[in-house]
Amino acid sequence: MPSGVHSAFVSDVEYKIRNFLEEHASLTNESIIAKIARDMKAMGDGEISPPEPKYGGKGPDASFQLRGCDYPGLIIEVAWSQDKSELEEKAKYYLESTEGEVRTVICFNLHNIFNEQKAAEKQWARDKERRKNKSDLSSFSGPLTFLAPAAAATCASFSVWRAEEGTIGKDSVHDQIFRCANQQHNSDVSLVLSLKDFLCEAVVRKLCTEEGRLETIDYPQLEIPSKMLCDWFEGAVQTYRPQWERNLKRAAHRKQEKKDAKAAKLGKEAAELKKEEAGKSAGRRRHQILDAMRRVLRSGSYKQPEEI
């Protein structure tokens, strides 16, 4: 299940693209651009199921599909808890399994930040145990925060995979850092998309034929500056922070409950064992007394009381 950071970031990216499409869909003329924008629909995380059974199906984080097309033209993937290596695998899957009908896959890599945060949380848990045991605290990591300092000082990047003859084309861009280690945006980088990135080649040719065009279409562009991407990420962190704090408390509560349950179980087992040992001890004492009486009787030293 996607985390709050993942979901909030995807939501902002999707909202910006929606606004871009709505802006061009609202044009009063009947241009080819306006028609495309009006017929472009946000498909969310609906599963992509190619016809070849060997490919199976995958669900993107967000997608946009032109009415009448079999697949979304543009797909968005965000790696938060999933490994970065999965992004390229997914991009190749979408482009190759649909033979280029999925034209563009945008991948945001936030996984390194996630990794650093998890490492900080594990270190904090170890330090907490050492503090309880009064062991060496010289390397104590201090209070746990979201984001932890090491996580906050980690870069974030994006890649754009574009189809060319059913595979990844030369127009793709890779590992563009938009958030630097100093927690500032990279002013040299922007995410630049064209409306053409939403369309497969077959659709472009069909539209040009219907319009009687021989020249290429002048597709409008959407530029998302790195500062905007950074703002969205910081906003996602702030949105998720209260939930993270609640999750941390719940995790601590569940851990304490398990400890209490284990202690109660051990206490019960100890009481039962004590009771069992007490029973065995009483039995042994009873046998000892009977054995002593039998020895006395056999020795003849025991005298019956005189009858009155």
Coordinates of C-alpha atoms in Angstrom, one line a residue:
M1 CA 0.0 0.0 0.0
P2 CA 1.4 3.4 -1.0
S3 CA 2.5 5.7 1.9
G4 CA 1.2 9.2 2.6
V5 CA 4.3 10.8 1.0
H6 CA 4.0 8.7 -2.1
S7 CA 0.2 9.4 -2.5
A8 CA 0.5 13.1 -1.8
F9 CA 3.3 13.6 -4.3
V10 CA 1.6 11.6 -7.0
S11 CA -1.6 13.7 -6.4
D12 CA 0.3 17.0 -6.9
V13 CA 1.9 15.8 -10.2
E14 CA -1.4 14.6 -11.5
Y15 CA -3.2 17.8 -10.5
K16 CA -0.7 19.9 -12.4
I17 CA -1.1 17.8 -15.6
R18 CA -4.9 18.0 -15.3
N19 CA -4.6 21.8 -15.2
F20 CA -2.4 21.8 -18.3
L21 CA -5.0 19.7 -20.2
E22 CA -7.9 21.7 -18.9
E23 CA -6.2 24.9 -20.0
H24 CA -6.0 23.7 -23.6
A25 CA -9.3 21.9 -23.6
S26 CA -11.0 25.2 -22.7
L27 CA -9.9 26.9 -26.0
T28 CA -12.9 28.0 -28.0
N29 CA -11.5 27.0 -31.3
E30 CA -11.8 23.5 -32.8
S31 CA -8.0 23.0 -33.2
I32 CA -6.5 19.6 -33.0
I33 CA -4.8 20.6 -29.7
A34 CA -8.1 21.4 -28.1
K35 CA -9.7 18.2 -29.3
I36 CA -6.8 16.1 -27.9
A37 CA -7.0 17.9 -24.6
R38 CA -10.7 17.4 -24.3
D39 CA -10.5 13.7 -25.0
M40 CA -7.6 13.1 -22.6
K41 CA -8.7 11.5 -19.4
A42 CA -7.0 10.9 -16.1
M43 CA -7.1 7.1 -15.6
G44 CA -5.5 7.0 -12.1
D45 CA -3.9 3.7 -11.2
G46 CA -5.9 1.4 -13.4
E47 CA -4.1 -1.8 -14.4
I48 CA -2.3 -2.0 -17.8
S49 CA -3.0 -5.4 -19.3
P50 CA -1.2 -6.1 -22.6
P51 CA -2.7 -8.7 -25.0
E52 CA 0.4 -11.0 -24.6
P53 CA -0.1 -13.3 -21.6
K54 CA 3.6 -13.4 -20.9
Y55 CA 3.5 -9.7 -19.7
G56 CA 0.8 -10.0 -17.1
G57 CA -0.6 -6.8 -15.8
K58 CA 0.8 -3.8 -13.8
G59 CA -0.9 -0.8 -12.1
P60 CA 0.9 2.6 -12.5
D61 CA 0.6 5.4 -9.9
A62 CA -1.2 7.6 -12.3
S63 CA -1.9 7.7 -16.0
F64 CA -3.6 9.7 -18.8
Q65 CA -5.3 8.1 -21.8
L66 CA -6.8 9.5 -25.0
R67 CA -10.4 8.5 -25.6
G68 CA -10.4 5.6 -28.2
C69 CA -6.9 4.4 -27.3
D70 CA -6.3 1.0 -25.9
Y71 CA -3.7 2.2 -23.4
P72 CA -2.7 5.4 -21.5
G73 CA -0.2 7.5 -23.5
L74 CA 1.5 8.8 -20.4
I75 CA 2.2 7.0 -17.1
I76 CA 3.6 8.3 -13.8
E77 CA 5.5 6.1 -11.4
V78 CA 6.9 7.2 -8.0
A79 CA 9.5 5.1 -6.1
W80 CA 9.3 5.7 -2.4
S81 CA 9.4 2.3 -0.7
Q82 CA 10.1 0.4 -3.9
D83 CA 13.7 0.2 -5.2
K84 CA 14.9 2.5 -8.0
S85 CA 15.8 -0.5 -10.2
E86 CA 12.1 -1.3 -10.4
L87 CA 11.4 2.0 -12.2
E88 CA 13.4 1.1 -15.3
E89 CA 11.9 -2.4 -15.3
K90 CA 8.4 -0.9 -15.2
A91 CA 9.2 1.7 -17.9
K92 CA 10.5 -1.0 -20.2
Y93 CA 7.4 -3.1 -19.4
Y94 CA 4.9 -0.4 -20.3
L95 CA 6.7 0.7 -23.5
E96 CA 7.6 -2.8 -24.9
S97 CA 4.5 -4.7 -23.8
T98 CA 2.2 -2.2 -25.6
E99 CA 4.6 -1.8 -28.6
G100 CA 4.9 2.0 -27.9
E101 CA 1.2 2.7 -27.4
V102 CA 2.3 3.8 -24.0
R103 CA 4.5 6.7 -25.2
T104 CA 5.9 8.2 -22.1
V105 CA 6.7 7.0 -18.5
I106 CA 7.7 9.6 -15.9
C107 CA 9.6 8.0 -13.0
F108 CA 10.3 9.9 -9.7
N109 CA 13.0 8.4 -7.5
L110 CA 12.5 9.2 -3.8
H111 CA 13.7 5.8 -2.7
N112 CA 17.1 7.0 -1.4
I113 CA 15.3 9.3 1.0
F114 CA 13.1 6.5 2.2
N115 CA 16.1 4.3 2.8
E116 CA 17.9 6.9 4.9
Q117 CA 14.7 7.4 6.9
K118 CA 14.4 3.7 7.6
A119 CA 18.1 3.5 8.6
A120 CA 17.6 6.4 11.0
E121 CA 14.5 4.7 12.6
K122 CA 16.4 1.4 13.1
Q123 CA 19.4 3.2 14.6
W124 CA 17.0 5.1 16.9
A125 CA 15.4 1.8 18.0
R126 CA 18.9 0.4 18.8
D127 CA 19.9 3.5 20.7
K128 CA 16.7 3.3 22.7
E129 CA 17.5 -0.3 23.8
R130 CA 21.0 0.8 24.8
R131 CA 19.6 3.6 26.8
K132 CA 17.3 1.2 28.6
N133 CA 20.2 -1.1 29.3
K134 CA 22.4 1.9 30.4
S135 CA 25.1 0.9 27.9
D136 CA 27.4 3.2 26.0
L137 CA 25.5 6.2 24.6
S138 CA 28.4 8.0 23.0
S139 CA 26.9 7.5 19.6
F140 CA 23.3 8.1 20.6
S141 CA 21.4 9.4 17.5
G142 CA 19.2 11.8 19.3
P143 CA 15.4 12.3 18.9
L144 CA 13.7 10.7 15.9
T145 CA 12.1 13.1 13.4
F146 CA 10.5 12.9 10.0
L147 CA 12.4 13.5 8.0
A148 CA 15.6 12.4 9.9
P149 CA 18.6 14.7 9.1
A150 CA 20.3 12.0 6.9
A151 CA 17.1 11.5 5.0
A152 CA 16.5 15.2 4.6
A153 CA 20.0 15.6 3.2
T154 CA 19.4 13.1 0.4
C155 CA 18.8 13.9 -3.3
A156 CA 15.7 13.1 -5.3
S157 CA 15.5 12.7 -9.1
F158 CA 13.3 11.9 -12.1
S159 CA 13.7 10.2 -15.4
V160 CA 11.5 10.4 -18.5
W161 CA 11.3 7.3 -20.7
R162 CA 10.0 7.8 -24.2
A163 CA 9.0 5.2 -26.7
E164 CA 10.7 4.8 -30.0
E165 CA 9.6 1.8 -32.2
G166 CA 8.3 0.0 -29.1
T167 CA 11.3 0.5 -26.9
I168 CA 13.1 3.2 -24.9
G169 CA 14.0 6.0 -27.3
K170 CA 16.9 8.5 -27.5
D171 CA 14.7 11.3 -26.3
S172 CA 14.6 9.7 -22.8
V173 CA 16.3 11.6 -19.9
H174 CA 17.7 9.8 -16.9
D175 CA 18.4 10.6 -13.2
Q176 CA 17.8 14.4 -13.3
I177 CA 18.3 15.6 -9.8
F178 CA 15.6 18.1 -8.8
R179 CA 16.2 18.1 -5.0
C180 CA 19.8 18.5 -3.9
A181 CA 21.6 17.2 -0.7
N182 CA 21.3 20.7 0.7
Q183 CA 17.5 20.4 0.6
Q184 CA 17.3 23.0 -2.1
H185 CA 16.0 22.7 -5.6
N186 CA 18.3 22.3 -8.6
S187 CA 17.6 25.5 -10.6
D188 CA 19.2 23.9 -13.7
V189 CA 16.6 21.2 -14.0
S190 CA 12.9 21.2 -15.0
L191 CA 10.5 18.5 -16.0
V192 CA 9.5 19.4 -19.6
L193 CA 6.6 17.5 -21.2
S194 CA 4.9 18.0 -24.6
L195 CA 1.3 17.1 -25.3
K196 CA 2.8 14.7 -27.8
D197 CA 4.2 12.8 -24.9
F198 CA 0.6 11.7 -24.2
L199 CA 0.0 10.2 -27.6
C200 CA 1.3 7.1 -29.4
E201 CA 2.7 7.5 -32.9
A202 CA -0.3 5.8 -34.6
V203 CA -2.7 8.3 -33.0
V204 CA -0.5 11.2 -34.1
R205 CA -0.5 10.0 -37.7
K206 CA -4.3 9.4 -37.6
L207 CA -4.9 12.9 -36.3
C208 CA -2.7 14.5 -38.9
T209 CA -4.4 12.6 -41.7
E210 CA -7.9 13.7 -40.4
E211 CA -6.8 17.3 -40.3
G212 CA -5.2 17.1 -43.7
R213 CA -1.8 18.1 -42.3
L214 CA 1.5 17.3 -43.9
E215 CA 3.6 19.3 -41.4
T216 CA 4.2 18.4 -37.8
I217 CA 1.8 19.6 -35.1
D218 CA 3.0 22.4 -32.9
Y219 CA 2.3 20.7 -29.5
P220 CA 2.2 22.9 -26.4
Q221 CA 4.6 22.2 -23.6
L222 CA 4.3 21.8 -19.9
E223 CA 7.3 22.8 -17.8
I224 CA 7.4 21.9 -14.1
P225 CA 10.4 23.6 -12.4
S226 CA 12.4 21.7 -9.9
K227 CA 11.3 24.2 -7.2
M228 CA 7.7 23.1 -7.7
L229 CA 8.7 19.5 -7.5
C230 CA 10.6 20.2 -4.3
D231 CA 7.6 22.1 -2.9
W232 CA 5.4 19.2 -3.6
F233 CA 7.8 16.8 -1.9
E234 CA 8.1 19.0 1.2
G235 CA 4.3 19.4 1.3
A236 CA 3.9 15.6 1.1
V237 CA 6.3 15.2 4.0
Q238 CA 4.4 17.7 6.1
T239 CA 1.1 16.1 5.2
Y240 CA 2.4 12.6 6.2
R241 CA 4.3 13.6 9.4
P242 CA 1.3 13.5 11.8
Q243 CA 0.4 10.0 10.4
W244 CA 4.1 8.9 10.8
E245 CA 4.0 10.0 14.4
R246 CA 0.8 8.1 15.1
N247 CA 2.3 5.0 13.4
L248 CA 5.4 5.3 15.5
K249 CA 3.3 5.4 18.7
R250 CA 1.1 2.5 17.5
A251 CA 4.2 0.5 16.7
A252 CA 5.6 1.2 20.2
H253 CA 2.3 0.3 21.8
R254 CA 2.1 -3.0 19.8
K255 CA 5.7 -3.8 20.8
Q256 CA 4.8 -3.2 24.5
E257 CA 1.7 -5.2 24.2
K258 CA 3.7 -8.2 22.9
K259 CA 6.2 -7.8 25.7
D260 CA 3.4 -7.7 28.3
A261 CA 1.7 -10.7 26.7
K262 CA 5.0 -12.6 26.8
A263 CA 5.6 -11.6 30.4
A264 CA 2.1 -12.7 31.4
K265 CA 2.5 -16.0 29.6
L266 CA 5.8 -16.6 31.4
G267 CA 4.3 -15.6 34.7
K268 CA 1.4 -18.1 34.1
E269 CA 3.8 -20.8 33.2
A270 CA 5.9 -20.1 36.2
A271 CA 2.9 -20.3 38.5
E272 CA 1.8 -23.6 37.0
L273 CA 5.3 -25.0 37.4
K274 CA 5.4 -23.8 41.0
K275 CA 2.1 -25.5 41.6
E276 CA 3.2 -28.6 39.9
E277 CA 6.5 -28.7 41.9
A278 CA 4.5 -28.1 45.1
G279 CA 2.3 -31.0 44.3
K280 CA 5.4 -33.2 43.6
S281 CA 7.0 -32.1 46.8
A282 CA 3.9 -32.9 48.9
G283 CA 3.7 -36.3 47.3
R284 CA 7.3 -37.0 48.0
R285 CA 6.8 -35.9 51.7
R286 CA 3.8 -38.2 52.0
H287 CA 5.7 -41.1 50.6
Q288 CA 8.6 -40.4 53.0
I289 CA 6.2 -40.5 56.0
L290 CA 4.6 -43.8 54.9
D291 CA 8.0 -45.3 54.3
A292 CA 9.0 -44.3 57.8
M293 CA 5.9 -45.8 59.4
R294 CA 6.4 -49.1 57.5
R295 CA 10.0 -49.3 58.8
V296 CA 8.9 -48.6 62.4
L297 CA 6.2 -51.3 62.1
R298 CA 8.6 -53.8 60.7
S299 CA 11.1 -53.1 63.5
G300 CA 8.5 -53.9 66.2
S301 CA 9.3 -50.8 68.1
Y302 CA 5.9 -49.4 67.5
K303 CA 3.4 -50.3 70.2
Q304 CA -0.4 -50.2 69.8
P305 CA -2.2 -48.1 72.4
E306 CA -3.6 -50.2 75.3
E307 CA -7.3 -50.7 75.1
I308 CA -9.3 -49.0 77.9

